[in-house]
PDB file of C-alpha atoms in Angstrom:
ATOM      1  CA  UNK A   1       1.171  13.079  20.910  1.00 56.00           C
ATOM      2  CA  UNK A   2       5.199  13.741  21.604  1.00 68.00           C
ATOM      3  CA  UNK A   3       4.721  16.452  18.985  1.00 67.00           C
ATOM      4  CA  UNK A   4       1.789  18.234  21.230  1.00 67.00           C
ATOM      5  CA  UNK A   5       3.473  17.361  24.439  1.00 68.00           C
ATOM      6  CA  UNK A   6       6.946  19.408  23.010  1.00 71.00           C
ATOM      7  CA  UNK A   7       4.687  22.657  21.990  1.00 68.00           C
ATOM      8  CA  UNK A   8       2.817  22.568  24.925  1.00 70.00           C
ATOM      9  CA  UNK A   9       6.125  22.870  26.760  1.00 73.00           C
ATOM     10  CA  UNK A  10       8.363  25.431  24.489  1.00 72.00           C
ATOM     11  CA  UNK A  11       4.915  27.328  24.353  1.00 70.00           C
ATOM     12  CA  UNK A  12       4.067  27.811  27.714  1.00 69.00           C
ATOM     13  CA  UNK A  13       8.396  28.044  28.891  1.00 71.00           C
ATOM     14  CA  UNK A  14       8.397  30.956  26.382  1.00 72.00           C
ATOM     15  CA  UNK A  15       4.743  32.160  26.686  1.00 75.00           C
ATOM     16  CA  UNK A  16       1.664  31.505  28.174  1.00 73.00           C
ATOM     17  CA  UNK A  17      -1.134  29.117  28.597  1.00 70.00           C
ATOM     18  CA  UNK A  18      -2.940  31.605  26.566  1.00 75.00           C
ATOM     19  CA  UNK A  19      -1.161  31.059  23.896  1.00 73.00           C
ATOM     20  CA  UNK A  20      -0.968  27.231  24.004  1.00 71.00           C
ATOM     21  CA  UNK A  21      -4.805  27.221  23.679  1.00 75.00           C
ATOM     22  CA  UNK A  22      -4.489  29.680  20.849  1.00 75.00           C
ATOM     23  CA  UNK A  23      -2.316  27.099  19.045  1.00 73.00           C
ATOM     24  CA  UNK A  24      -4.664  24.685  19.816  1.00 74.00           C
ATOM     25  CA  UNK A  25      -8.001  26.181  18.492  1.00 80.00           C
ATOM     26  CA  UNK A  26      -5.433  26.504  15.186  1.00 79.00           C
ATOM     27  CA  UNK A  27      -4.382  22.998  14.462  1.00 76.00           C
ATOM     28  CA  UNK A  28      -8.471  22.468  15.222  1.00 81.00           C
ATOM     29  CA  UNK A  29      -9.131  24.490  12.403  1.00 86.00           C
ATOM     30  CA  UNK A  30      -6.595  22.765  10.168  1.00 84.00           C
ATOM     31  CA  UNK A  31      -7.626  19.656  11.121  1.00 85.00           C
ATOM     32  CA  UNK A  32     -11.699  20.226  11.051  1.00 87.00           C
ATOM     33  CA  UNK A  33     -11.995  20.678   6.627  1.00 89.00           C
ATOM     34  CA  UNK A  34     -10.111  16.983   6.932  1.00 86.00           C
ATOM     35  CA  UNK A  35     -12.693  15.707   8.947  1.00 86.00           C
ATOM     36  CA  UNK A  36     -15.404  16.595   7.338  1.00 86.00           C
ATOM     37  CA  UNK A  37     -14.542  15.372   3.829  1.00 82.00           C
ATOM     38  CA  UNK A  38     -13.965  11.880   5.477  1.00 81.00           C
ATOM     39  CA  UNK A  39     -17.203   9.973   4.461  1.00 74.00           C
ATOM     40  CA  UNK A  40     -19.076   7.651   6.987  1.00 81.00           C
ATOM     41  CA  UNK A  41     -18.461   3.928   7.031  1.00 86.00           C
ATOM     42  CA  UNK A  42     -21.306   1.704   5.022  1.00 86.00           C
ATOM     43  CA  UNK A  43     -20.854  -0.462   7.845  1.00 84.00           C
ATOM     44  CA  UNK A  44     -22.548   2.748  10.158  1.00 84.00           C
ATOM     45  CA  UNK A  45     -25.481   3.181   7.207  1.00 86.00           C
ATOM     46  CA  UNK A  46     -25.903  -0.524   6.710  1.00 83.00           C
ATOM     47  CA  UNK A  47     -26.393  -0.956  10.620  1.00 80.00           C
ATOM     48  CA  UNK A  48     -29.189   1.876  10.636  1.00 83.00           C
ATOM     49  CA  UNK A  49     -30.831   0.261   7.343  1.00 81.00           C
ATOM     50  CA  UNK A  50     -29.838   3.102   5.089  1.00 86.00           C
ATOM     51  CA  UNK A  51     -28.749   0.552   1.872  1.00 85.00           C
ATOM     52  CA  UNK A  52     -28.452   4.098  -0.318  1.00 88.00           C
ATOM     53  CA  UNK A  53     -26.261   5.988   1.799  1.00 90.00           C
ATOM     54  CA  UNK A  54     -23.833   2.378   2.234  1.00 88.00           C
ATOM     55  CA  UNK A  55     -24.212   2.410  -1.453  1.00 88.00           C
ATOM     56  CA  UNK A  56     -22.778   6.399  -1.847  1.00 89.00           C
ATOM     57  CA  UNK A  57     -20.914   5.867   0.756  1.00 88.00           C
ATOM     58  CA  UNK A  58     -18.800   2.680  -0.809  1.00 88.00           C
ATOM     59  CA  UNK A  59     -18.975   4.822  -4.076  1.00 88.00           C
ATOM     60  CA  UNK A  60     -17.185   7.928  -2.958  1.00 87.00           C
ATOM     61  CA  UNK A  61     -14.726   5.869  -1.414  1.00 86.00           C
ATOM     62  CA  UNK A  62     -14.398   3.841  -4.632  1.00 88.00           C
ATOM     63  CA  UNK A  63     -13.597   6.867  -6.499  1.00 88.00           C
ATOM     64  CA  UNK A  64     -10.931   8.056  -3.779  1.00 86.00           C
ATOM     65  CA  UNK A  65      -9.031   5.239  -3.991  1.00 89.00           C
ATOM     66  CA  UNK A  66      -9.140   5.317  -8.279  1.00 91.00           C
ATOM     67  CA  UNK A  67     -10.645   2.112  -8.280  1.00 90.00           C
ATOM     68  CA  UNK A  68     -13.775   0.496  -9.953  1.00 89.00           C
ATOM     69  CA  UNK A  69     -16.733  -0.512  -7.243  1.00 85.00           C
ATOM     70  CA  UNK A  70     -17.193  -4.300  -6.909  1.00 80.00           C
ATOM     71  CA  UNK A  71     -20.196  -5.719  -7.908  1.00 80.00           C
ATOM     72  CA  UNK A  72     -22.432  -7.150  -5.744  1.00 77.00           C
ATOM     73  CA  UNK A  73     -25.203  -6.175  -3.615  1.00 75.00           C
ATOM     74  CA  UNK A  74     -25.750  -4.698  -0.095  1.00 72.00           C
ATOM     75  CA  UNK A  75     -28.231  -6.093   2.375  1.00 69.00           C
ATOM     76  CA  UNK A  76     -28.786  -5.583   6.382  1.00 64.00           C
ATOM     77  CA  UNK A  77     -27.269  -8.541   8.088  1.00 61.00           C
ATOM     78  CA  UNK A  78     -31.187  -9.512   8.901  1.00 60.00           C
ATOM     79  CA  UNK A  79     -31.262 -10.178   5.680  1.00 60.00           C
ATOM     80  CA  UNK A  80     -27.490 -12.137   4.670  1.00 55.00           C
ATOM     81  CA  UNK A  81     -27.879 -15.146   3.588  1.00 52.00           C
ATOM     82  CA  UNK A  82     -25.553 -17.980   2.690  1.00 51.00           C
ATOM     83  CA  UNK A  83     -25.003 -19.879  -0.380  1.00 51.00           C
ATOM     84  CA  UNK A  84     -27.689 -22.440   0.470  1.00 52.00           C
ATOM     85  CA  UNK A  85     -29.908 -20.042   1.111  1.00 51.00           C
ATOM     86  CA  UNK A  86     -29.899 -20.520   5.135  1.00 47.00           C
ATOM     87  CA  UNK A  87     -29.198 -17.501   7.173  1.00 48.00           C
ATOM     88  CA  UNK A  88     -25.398 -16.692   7.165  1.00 48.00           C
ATOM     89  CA  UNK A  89     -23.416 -17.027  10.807  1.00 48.00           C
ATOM     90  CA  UNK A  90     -20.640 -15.065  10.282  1.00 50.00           C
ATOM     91  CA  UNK A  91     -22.872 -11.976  10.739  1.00 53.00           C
ATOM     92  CA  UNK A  92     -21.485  -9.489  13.191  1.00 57.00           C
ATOM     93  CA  UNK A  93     -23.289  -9.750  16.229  1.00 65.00           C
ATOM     94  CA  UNK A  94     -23.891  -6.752  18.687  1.00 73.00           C
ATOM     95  CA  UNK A  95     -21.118  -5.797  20.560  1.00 75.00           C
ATOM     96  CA  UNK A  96     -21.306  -4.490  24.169  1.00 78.00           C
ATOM     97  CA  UNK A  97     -18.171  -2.924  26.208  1.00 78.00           C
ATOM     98  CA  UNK A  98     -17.426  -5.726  27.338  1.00 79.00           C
ATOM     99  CA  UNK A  99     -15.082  -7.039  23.924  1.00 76.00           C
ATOM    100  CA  UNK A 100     -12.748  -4.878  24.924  1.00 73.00           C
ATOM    101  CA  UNK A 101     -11.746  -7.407  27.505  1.00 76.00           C
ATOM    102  CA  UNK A 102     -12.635 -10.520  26.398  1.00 79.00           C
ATOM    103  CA  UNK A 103      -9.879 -12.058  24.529  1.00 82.00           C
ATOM    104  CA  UNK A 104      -6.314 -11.554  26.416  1.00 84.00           C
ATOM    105  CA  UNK A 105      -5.410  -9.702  23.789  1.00 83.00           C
ATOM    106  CA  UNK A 106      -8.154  -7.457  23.766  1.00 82.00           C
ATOM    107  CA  UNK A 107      -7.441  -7.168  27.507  1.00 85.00           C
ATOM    108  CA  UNK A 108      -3.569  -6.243  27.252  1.00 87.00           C
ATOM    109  CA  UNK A 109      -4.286  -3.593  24.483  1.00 86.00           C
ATOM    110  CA  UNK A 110      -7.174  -1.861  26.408  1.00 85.00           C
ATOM    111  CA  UNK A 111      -5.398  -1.666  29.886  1.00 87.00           C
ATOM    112  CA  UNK A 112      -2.088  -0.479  28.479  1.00 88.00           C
ATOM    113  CA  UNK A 113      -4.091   2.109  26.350  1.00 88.00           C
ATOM    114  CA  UNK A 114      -5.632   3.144  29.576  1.00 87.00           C
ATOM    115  CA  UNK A 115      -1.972   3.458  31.315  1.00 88.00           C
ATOM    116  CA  UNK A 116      -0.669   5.404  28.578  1.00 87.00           C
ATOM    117  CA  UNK A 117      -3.913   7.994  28.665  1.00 84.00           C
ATOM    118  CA  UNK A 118      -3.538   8.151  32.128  1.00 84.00           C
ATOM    119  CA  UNK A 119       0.087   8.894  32.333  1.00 81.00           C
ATOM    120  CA  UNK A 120       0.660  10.964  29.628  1.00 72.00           C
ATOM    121  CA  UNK A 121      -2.309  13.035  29.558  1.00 62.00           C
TER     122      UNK A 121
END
């Protein structure tokens, strides 16, 4: 962010916006081959039911890391269950905008991430 904030200035002091949004559109295309080799969380395929795609997903991200994938097996949290057999409780529950503000913790980190958007953007 300081980094962007220090082109932005030397390139439009020496410059013109013109070429600020030039140099922007670049580091876009840099960054865009990154983001697309960066798989989707099994947590995202796992919420929509899609067991497989978790499954590739975890693999893939196995084999990044040079690691062997964990046995086990991957259900929906409909279907967790606990040792006993009874449906688990530490399932995530849906989450709504309001966690962001719930805990005071949760509350100090979102408003100062607000301030600092707001000011320095």
């Amino acid at each position: 962010m300081i980094a962007a904030a220090g082109m932005s200035i030397g390139v439009m002091s020496a410059l013109n916006w013109r070429y600020l949004l030039a140099f922007s559109v670049f580091a876009y295309i840099i960054v865009l081959p990154i983001i697309l080799t960066i798989p989707e969380s099994p947590l995202y395929y796992i919420s929509r039911g899609e067991i497989g795609e978790a499954f590739n997903s975890l693999r893939a991200i196995a084999s990044g890391n040079k690691k062997p994938l964990p046995a086990g097996q991957l259900v929906p949290k409909s279907e967790a269950l606990s040792d006993e057999g009874v449906a688990a409780t530490h399932v995530m529950r849906e989450s709504s905008v309001m966690d962001l503000f719930r805990p005071l913790k949760g509350l100090i980190t979102t408003l100062l991430l607000w301030l600092i958007w707001l000011v320095w953007v």
